[in-house]
Amino acid sequence: MLKAVLFDLDGTVLDTLPDLNACMNEALGNFGCPPITLEQTRRYVGNGGLMFAARALPESRKGDAEYFYKNVYCPVHFACKNGRTKPFAGEAECMAALERAGIKRAVVTNKSQRAADELGETLLKPYGFSAVFGNRDGVPVKPDPTLALMALEALGAAPSEAAFVGDGETDVQTAKNAGMRSVSVLWGYRPKEVLVSAGAERFARTFSELAQILLSM
């Protein structure tokens, strides 16, 4: 039986894509750049805000990525009230089942700690996560395992006693780098073939399936 499960945030426990797209397009407009589509946003997220910003900028402005991210995108993103963000169907039931089984849970995301904390105090609060670990200074983003290992230490679980759940290739790689098992969800922002290429072996199409897989590990 697992002692702990770490969850990715964007595309795994919350559908944040509409807000991410709206925030980026507002920032791009403020920077005199064209908007990106929802599908482009889906492809660009997953490796942290700076990489999202670099991918969203037109080729001629990519050299401004760090300035744009810190001074244009972040203020817009931090002011976002997440009005378009929603949980996925069946999430509450899955988390309740893990709670009954005594499995501790935390979120580990490449989203900035400030933005992650905002969601931790609002939309994520009903689901009983012990902590939310986001991108912070001095700690590399996933797929580096550092943040995941910090989360496991806080939960009092060893990598061999835990699983990482996510929708992206970085989550599969993070689990492998941390010595954890992993489950890839198929309702998120990456197609199955991308996950398979990253080494994913377990897949859940719904939160109900995810609960069954985790409770049997």
PDB file of C-alpha atoms in Angstrom:
ATOM      1  CA  MET A   1       0.000   0.000   0.000  1.00  0.00           C
ATOM      2  CA  LEU A   2       1.226   3.468  -0.848  1.00  0.00           C
ATOM      3  CA  LYS A   3       1.942   5.903   1.960  1.00  0.00           C
ATOM      4  CA  ALA A   4       1.876   9.020  -0.223  1.00  0.00           C
ATOM      5  CA  VAL A   5       0.872  10.319  -3.633  1.00  0.00           C
ATOM      6  CA  LEU A   6       2.251  13.457  -5.261  1.00  0.00           C
ATOM      7  CA  PHE A   7       0.067  15.185  -7.825  1.00  0.00           C
ATOM      8  CA  ASP A   8       0.949  17.548 -10.616  1.00  0.00           C
ATOM      9  CA  LEU A   9      -1.343  20.595 -10.725  1.00  0.00           C
ATOM     10  CA  ASP A  10      -2.071  21.984 -14.219  1.00  0.00           C
ATOM     11  CA  GLY A  11      -3.971  19.415 -16.268  1.00  0.00           C
ATOM     12  CA  THR A  12      -3.996  16.861 -13.453  1.00  0.00           C
ATOM     13  CA  VAL A  13      -5.967  18.192 -10.485  1.00  0.00           C
ATOM     14  CA  LEU A  14      -7.165  21.465 -12.039  1.00  0.00           C
ATOM     15  CA  ASP A  15      -8.050  22.498 -15.579  1.00  0.00           C
ATOM     16  CA  THR A  16      -6.121  25.765 -15.595  1.00  0.00           C
ATOM     17  CA  LEU A  17      -5.667  26.020 -19.368  1.00  0.00           C
ATOM     18  CA  PRO A  18      -8.308  28.724 -20.009  1.00  0.00           C
ATOM     19  CA  ASP A  19      -6.816  31.011 -17.338  1.00  0.00           C
ATOM     20  CA  LEU A  20      -3.257  30.362 -18.498  1.00  0.00           C
ATOM     21  CA  ASN A  21      -4.245  31.234 -22.049  1.00  0.00           C
ATOM     22  CA  ALA A  22      -6.087  34.391 -20.984  1.00  0.00           C
ATOM     23  CA  CYS A  23      -3.224  35.584 -18.755  1.00  0.00           C
ATOM     24  CA  MET A  24      -0.590  34.955 -21.404  1.00  0.00           C
ATOM     25  CA  ASN A  25      -2.589  36.729 -24.080  1.00  0.00           C
ATOM     26  CA  GLU A  26      -3.137  39.748 -21.852  1.00  0.00           C
ATOM     27  CA  ALA A  27       0.604  39.861 -21.143  1.00  0.00           C
ATOM     28  CA  LEU A  28       1.499  39.405 -24.796  1.00  0.00           C
ATOM     29  CA  GLY A  29      -0.842  42.228 -25.736  1.00  0.00           C
ATOM     30  CA  ASN A  30       0.765  44.474 -23.118  1.00  0.00           C
ATOM     31  CA  PHE A  31       4.151  43.621 -24.665  1.00  0.00           C
ATOM     32  CA  GLY A  32       3.032  44.380 -28.220  1.00  0.00           C
ATOM     33  CA  CYS A  33       2.986  40.736 -29.316  1.00  0.00           C
ATOM     34  CA  PRO A  34       0.282  38.628 -30.997  1.00  0.00           C
ATOM     35  CA  PRO A  35      -1.869  36.233 -28.932  1.00  0.00           C
ATOM     36  CA  ILE A  36      -1.528  32.467 -28.845  1.00  0.00           C
ATOM     37  CA  THR A  37      -4.307  29.918 -29.219  1.00  0.00           C
ATOM     38  CA  LEU A  38      -5.654  27.583 -26.556  1.00  0.00           C
ATOM     39  CA  GLU A  39      -4.013  24.667 -28.378  1.00  0.00           C
ATOM     40  CA  GLN A  40      -0.658  26.448 -28.404  1.00  0.00           C
ATOM     41  CA  THR A  41      -1.052  27.076 -24.690  1.00  0.00           C
ATOM     42  CA  ARG A  42      -1.673  23.360 -24.169  1.00  0.00           C
ATOM     43  CA  ARG A  43       1.614  22.540 -25.911  1.00  0.00           C
ATOM     44  CA  TYR A  44       3.652  25.296 -24.252  1.00  0.00           C
ATOM     45  CA  VAL A  45       2.860  24.643 -20.566  1.00  0.00           C
ATOM     46  CA  GLY A  46       4.439  22.021 -18.324  1.00  0.00           C
ATOM     47  CA  ASN A  47       8.016  23.209 -17.845  1.00  0.00           C
ATOM     48  CA  GLY A  48       7.500  26.267 -15.658  1.00  0.00           C
ATOM     49  CA  GLY A  49       6.414  29.844 -16.275  1.00  0.00           C
ATOM     50  CA  LEU A  50       9.668  31.075 -17.815  1.00  0.00           C
ATOM     51  CA  MET A  51       9.615  28.360 -20.462  1.00  0.00           C
ATOM     52  CA  PHE A  52       5.912  29.028 -21.099  1.00  0.00           C
ATOM     53  CA  ALA A  53       6.731  32.691 -21.673  1.00  0.00           C
ATOM     54  CA  ALA A  54       9.679  31.901 -23.940  1.00  0.00           C
ATOM     55  CA  ARG A  55       7.570  29.583 -26.060  1.00  0.00           C
ATOM     56  CA  ALA A  56       4.701  32.078 -26.312  1.00  0.00           C
ATOM     57  CA  LEU A  57       6.834  34.986 -27.507  1.00  0.00           C
ATOM     58  CA  PRO A  58       7.369  35.428 -31.256  1.00  0.00           C
ATOM     59  CA  GLU A  59      10.805  34.462 -32.559  1.00  0.00           C
ATOM     60  CA  SER A  60      11.934  38.075 -32.801  1.00  0.00           C
ATOM     61  CA  ARG A  61      11.265  38.676 -29.079  1.00  0.00           C
ATOM     62  CA  LYS A  62      12.518  35.448 -27.490  1.00  0.00           C
ATOM     63  CA  GLY A  63      15.623  37.229 -26.223  1.00  0.00           C
ATOM     64  CA  ASP A  64      13.292  39.222 -23.943  1.00  0.00           C
ATOM     65  CA  ALA A  65      11.809  36.084 -22.355  1.00  0.00           C
ATOM     66  CA  GLU A  66      13.178  36.563 -18.832  1.00  0.00           C
ATOM     67  CA  TYR A  67      12.225  40.240 -18.679  1.00  0.00           C
ATOM     68  CA  PHE A  68       8.797  39.514 -20.155  1.00  0.00           C
ATOM     69  CA  TYR A  69       8.165  36.670 -17.721  1.00  0.00           C
ATOM     70  CA  LYS A  70       9.165  38.561 -14.572  1.00  0.00           C
ATOM     71  CA  ASN A  71       7.861  42.035 -15.401  1.00  0.00           C
ATOM     72  CA  VAL A  72       4.898  41.504 -17.709  1.00  0.00           C
ATOM     73  CA  TYR A  73       3.497  37.988 -17.421  1.00  0.00           C
ATOM     74  CA  CYS A  74       3.915  37.411 -13.674  1.00  0.00           C
ATOM     75  CA  PRO A  75       2.017  40.559 -12.608  1.00  0.00           C
ATOM     76  CA  VAL A  76      -0.886  39.540 -14.838  1.00  0.00           C
ATOM     77  CA  HIS A  77      -0.792  35.934 -13.625  1.00  0.00           C
ATOM     78  CA  PHE A  78      -0.576  36.878  -9.955  1.00  0.00           C
ATOM     79  CA  ALA A  79      -3.580  39.184 -10.335  1.00  0.00           C
ATOM     80  CA  CYS A  80      -5.630  36.393 -11.929  1.00  0.00           C
ATOM     81  CA  LYS A  81      -8.595  35.259  -9.833  1.00  0.00           C
ATOM     82  CA  ASN A  82      -8.699  31.828 -11.539  1.00  0.00           C
ATOM     83  CA  GLY A  83     -12.304  32.349 -12.564  1.00  0.00           C
ATOM     84  CA  ARG A  84     -11.975  30.008 -15.553  1.00  0.00           C
ATOM     85  CA  THR A  85     -10.158  27.237 -13.646  1.00  0.00           C
ATOM     86  CA  LYS A  86     -12.103  24.152 -12.579  1.00  0.00           C
ATOM     87  CA  PRO A  87     -11.473  20.725 -11.020  1.00  0.00           C
ATOM     88  CA  PHE A  88     -11.952  17.591 -13.091  1.00  0.00           C
ATOM     89  CA  ALA A  89     -14.930  15.255 -12.800  1.00  0.00           C
ATOM     90  CA  GLY A  90     -14.669  12.606 -10.099  1.00  0.00           C
ATOM     91  CA  GLU A  91     -11.807  14.298  -8.276  1.00  0.00           C
ATOM     92  CA  ALA A  92     -13.548  14.663  -4.926  1.00  0.00           C
ATOM     93  CA  GLU A  93     -14.471  10.981  -4.795  1.00  0.00           C
ATOM     94  CA  CYS A  94     -10.912   9.900  -5.643  1.00  0.00           C
ATOM     95  CA  MET A  95      -9.355  12.090  -2.973  1.00  0.00           C
ATOM     96  CA  ALA A  96     -11.881  10.885  -0.400  1.00  0.00           C
ATOM     97  CA  ALA A  97     -10.997   7.267  -1.200  1.00  0.00           C
ATOM     98  CA  LEU A  98      -7.284   7.977  -0.742  1.00  0.00           C
ATOM     99  CA  GLU A  99      -8.039   9.784   2.512  1.00  0.00           C
ATOM    100  CA  ARG A 100      -9.975   6.780   3.835  1.00  0.00           C
ATOM    101  CA  ALA A 101      -7.021   4.553   2.962  1.00  0.00           C
ATOM    102  CA  GLY A 102      -4.677   6.786   4.960  1.00  0.00           C
ATOM    103  CA  ILE A 103      -2.668   7.873   1.911  1.00  0.00           C
ATOM    104  CA  LYS A 104      -1.119  11.330   2.293  1.00  0.00           C
ATOM    105  CA  ARG A 105      -1.227  13.719  -0.651  1.00  0.00           C
ATOM    106  CA  ALA A 106       0.675  16.772  -1.829  1.00  0.00           C
ATOM    107  CA  VAL A 107       0.875  18.842  -4.997  1.00  0.00           C
ATOM    108  CA  VAL A 108       4.198  19.302  -6.805  1.00  0.00           C
ATOM    109  CA  THR A 109       4.058  21.751  -9.686  1.00  0.00           C
ATOM    110  CA  ASN A 110       6.275  23.863 -11.942  1.00  0.00           C
ATOM    111  CA  LYS A 111       3.823  26.719 -11.423  1.00  0.00           C
ATOM    112  CA  SER A 112       5.292  29.505  -9.283  1.00  0.00           C
ATOM    113  CA  GLN A 113       4.921  28.999  -5.531  1.00  0.00           C
ATOM    114  CA  ARG A 114       2.905  32.211  -5.247  1.00  0.00           C
ATOM    115  CA  ALA A 115       0.401  31.135  -7.897  1.00  0.00           C
ATOM    116  CA  ALA A 116       0.266  27.607  -6.487  1.00  0.00           C
ATOM    117  CA  ASP A 117      -0.408  28.910  -2.985  1.00  0.00           C
ATOM    118  CA  GLU A 118      -3.328  30.966  -4.285  1.00  0.00           C
ATOM    119  CA  LEU A 119      -4.911  27.822  -5.699  1.00  0.00           C
ATOM    120  CA  GLY A 120      -3.981  25.879  -2.570  1.00  0.00           C
ATOM    121  CA  GLU A 121      -6.056  28.273  -0.486  1.00  0.00           C
ATOM    122  CA  THR A 122      -9.029  28.223  -2.855  1.00  0.00           C
ATOM    123  CA  LEU A 123      -9.823  25.557  -5.449  1.00  0.00           C
ATOM    124  CA  LEU A 124      -7.476  22.905  -4.047  1.00  0.00           C
ATOM    125  CA  LYS A 125      -8.478  23.322  -0.405  1.00  0.00           C
ATOM    126  CA  PRO A 126     -11.413  20.850  -0.392  1.00  0.00           C
ATOM    127  CA  TYR A 127      -9.214  17.962  -1.478  1.00  0.00           C
ATOM    128  CA  GLY A 128      -7.081  17.557   1.636  1.00  0.00           C
ATOM    129  CA  PHE A 129      -3.598  18.111   0.262  1.00  0.00           C
ATOM    130  CA  SER A 130      -1.042  18.349   3.056  1.00  0.00           C
ATOM    131  CA  ALA A 131       1.079  20.842   1.138  1.00  0.00           C
ATOM    132  CA  VAL A 132       1.592  22.510  -2.236  1.00  0.00           C
ATOM    133  CA  PHE A 133       5.158  22.650  -3.545  1.00  0.00           C
ATOM    134  CA  GLY A 134       5.692  25.107  -6.399  1.00  0.00           C
ATOM    135  CA  ASN A 135       8.570  26.611  -8.314  1.00  0.00           C
ATOM    136  CA  ARG A 136      10.769  28.610  -5.964  1.00  0.00           C
ATOM    137  CA  ASP A 137      14.192  30.264  -6.079  1.00  0.00           C
ATOM    138  CA  GLY A 138      17.139  27.912  -5.779  1.00  0.00           C
ATOM    139  CA  VAL A 139      15.201  24.739  -6.635  1.00  0.00           C
ATOM    140  CA  PRO A 140      15.195  23.382 -10.206  1.00  0.00           C
ATOM    141  CA  VAL A 141      11.876  22.607 -11.863  1.00  0.00           C
ATOM    142  CA  LYS A 142      10.616  19.159 -12.779  1.00  0.00           C
ATOM    143  CA  PRO A 143      11.796  16.762 -14.120  1.00  0.00           C
ATOM    144  CA  ASP A 144      14.543  17.401 -11.573  1.00  0.00           C
ATOM    145  CA  PRO A 145      13.459  15.318  -8.546  1.00  0.00           C
ATOM    146  CA  THR A 146      14.446  17.837  -5.856  1.00  0.00           C
ATOM    147  CA  LEU A 147      10.976  19.308  -5.281  1.00  0.00           C
ATOM    148  CA  ALA A 148       9.323  15.874  -5.280  1.00  0.00           C
ATOM    149  CA  LEU A 149      11.828  14.587  -2.726  1.00  0.00           C
ATOM    150  CA  MET A 150      11.205  17.662  -0.561  1.00  0.00           C
ATOM    151  CA  ALA A 151       7.484  16.910  -0.677  1.00  0.00           C
ATOM    152  CA  LEU A 152       8.012  13.268   0.280  1.00  0.00           C
ATOM    153  CA  GLU A 153      10.176  14.290   3.218  1.00  0.00           C
ATOM    154  CA  ALA A 154       7.398  16.597   4.411  1.00  0.00           C
ATOM    155  CA  LEU A 155       4.896  13.741   4.131  1.00  0.00           C
ATOM    156  CA  GLY A 156       7.186  11.282   5.894  1.00  0.00           C
ATOM    157  CA  ALA A 157       7.354   8.836   3.006  1.00  0.00           C
ATOM    158  CA  ALA A 158      10.219   7.254   1.086  1.00  0.00           C
ATOM    159  CA  PRO A 159      10.219   7.244  -2.743  1.00  0.00           C
ATOM    160  CA  SER A 160       9.590   3.501  -2.713  1.00  0.00           C
ATOM    161  CA  GLU A 161       6.383   4.142  -0.732  1.00  0.00           C
ATOM    162  CA  ALA A 162       5.011   6.788  -3.076  1.00  0.00           C
ATOM    163  CA  ALA A 163       3.653   7.459  -6.554  1.00  0.00           C
ATOM    164  CA  PHE A 164       3.658  10.537  -8.753  1.00  0.00           C
ATOM    165  CA  VAL A 165       0.487  11.344 -10.726  1.00  0.00           C
ATOM    166  CA  GLY A 166       0.630  13.739 -13.653  1.00  0.00           C
ATOM    167  CA  ASP A 167      -0.492  14.477 -17.187  1.00  0.00           C
ATOM    168  CA  GLY A 168       2.883  15.291 -18.743  1.00  0.00           C
ATOM    169  CA  GLU A 169       6.155  13.786 -19.786  1.00  0.00           C
ATOM    170  CA  THR A 170       7.939  15.837 -17.127  1.00  0.00           C
ATOM    171  CA  ASP A 171       5.881  14.055 -14.461  1.00  0.00           C
ATOM    172  CA  VAL A 172       6.869  10.627 -15.770  1.00  0.00           C
ATOM    173  CA  GLN A 173      10.510  11.701 -15.793  1.00  0.00           C
ATOM    174  CA  THR A 174      10.260  13.251 -12.323  1.00  0.00           C
ATOM    175  CA  ALA A 175       8.944  10.007 -10.879  1.00  0.00           C
ATOM    176  CA  LYS A 176      11.742   8.047 -12.520  1.00  0.00           C
ATOM    177  CA  ASN A 177      14.406  10.508 -11.343  1.00  0.00           C
ATOM    178  CA  ALA A 178      13.041  10.395  -7.784  1.00  0.00           C
ATOM    179  CA  GLY A 179      12.775   6.590  -7.667  1.00  0.00           C
ATOM    180  CA  MET A 180       8.965   6.645  -7.480  1.00  0.00           C
ATOM    181  CA  ARG A 181       6.239   4.808  -9.315  1.00  0.00           C
ATOM    182  CA  SER A 182       4.041   6.877 -11.604  1.00  0.00           C
ATOM    183  CA  VAL A 183       0.561   7.032 -13.086  1.00  0.00           C
ATOM    184  CA  SER A 184      -0.171   9.162 -16.140  1.00  0.00           C
ATOM    185  CA  VAL A 185      -3.634  10.668 -16.520  1.00  0.00           C
ATOM    186  CA  LEU A 186      -5.197  11.002 -19.957  1.00  0.00           C
ATOM    187  CA  TRP A 187      -7.556  13.927 -19.291  1.00  0.00           C
ATOM    188  CA  GLY A 188      -4.736  16.476 -19.232  1.00  0.00           C
ATOM    189  CA  TYR A 189      -2.636  18.422 -21.705  1.00  0.00           C
ATOM    190  CA  ARG A 190      -0.443  15.744 -23.339  1.00  0.00           C
ATOM    191  CA  PRO A 191      -1.506  12.943 -25.703  1.00  0.00           C
ATOM    192  CA  LYS A 192      -0.854   9.337 -24.724  1.00  0.00           C
ATOM    193  CA  GLU A 193       1.884   8.865 -27.330  1.00  0.00           C
ATOM    194  CA  VAL A 194       3.965  11.633 -25.713  1.00  0.00           C
ATOM    195  CA  LEU A 195       3.583   9.967 -22.321  1.00  0.00           C
ATOM    196  CA  VAL A 196       4.511   6.560 -23.727  1.00  0.00           C
ATOM    197  CA  SER A 197       7.617   8.057 -25.341  1.00  0.00           C
ATOM    198  CA  ALA A 198       8.611   9.400 -21.931  1.00  0.00           C
ATOM    199  CA  GLY A 199       8.355   5.932 -20.420  1.00  0.00           C
ATOM    200  CA  ALA A 200       4.840   5.946 -18.951  1.00  0.00           C
ATOM    201  CA  GLU A 201       3.421   2.492 -18.227  1.00  0.00           C
ATOM    202  CA  ARG A 202       0.291   3.094 -16.141  1.00  0.00           C
ATOM    203  CA  PHE A 203      -2.607   5.202 -17.427  1.00  0.00           C
ATOM    204  CA  ALA A 204      -5.889   6.434 -15.958  1.00  0.00           C
ATOM    205  CA  ARG A 205      -8.690   7.767 -18.143  1.00  0.00           C
ATOM    206  CA  THR A 206     -10.777   8.999 -15.215  1.00  0.00           C
ATOM    207  CA  PHE A 207     -10.328   9.821 -11.539  1.00  0.00           C
ATOM    208  CA  SER A 208     -12.292   6.661 -10.747  1.00  0.00           C
ATOM    209  CA  GLU A 209      -9.715   4.576 -12.610  1.00  0.00           C
ATOM    210  CA  LEU A 210      -6.926   6.506 -10.922  1.00  0.00           C
ATOM    211  CA  ALA A 211      -8.283   5.670  -7.468  1.00  0.00           C
ATOM    212  CA  GLN A 212      -8.438   1.977  -8.354  1.00  0.00           C
ATOM    213  CA  ILE A 213      -4.850   1.984  -9.616  1.00  0.00           C
ATOM    214  CA  LEU A 214      -3.431   3.849  -6.624  1.00  0.00           C
ATOM    215  CA  LEU A 215      -5.274   1.738  -4.075  1.00  0.00           C
ATOM    216  CA  SER A 216      -3.911  -1.426  -5.686  1.00  0.00           C
ATOM    217  CA  MET A 217      -0.262  -0.319  -5.755  1.00  0.00           C
TER     218      MET A 217
END
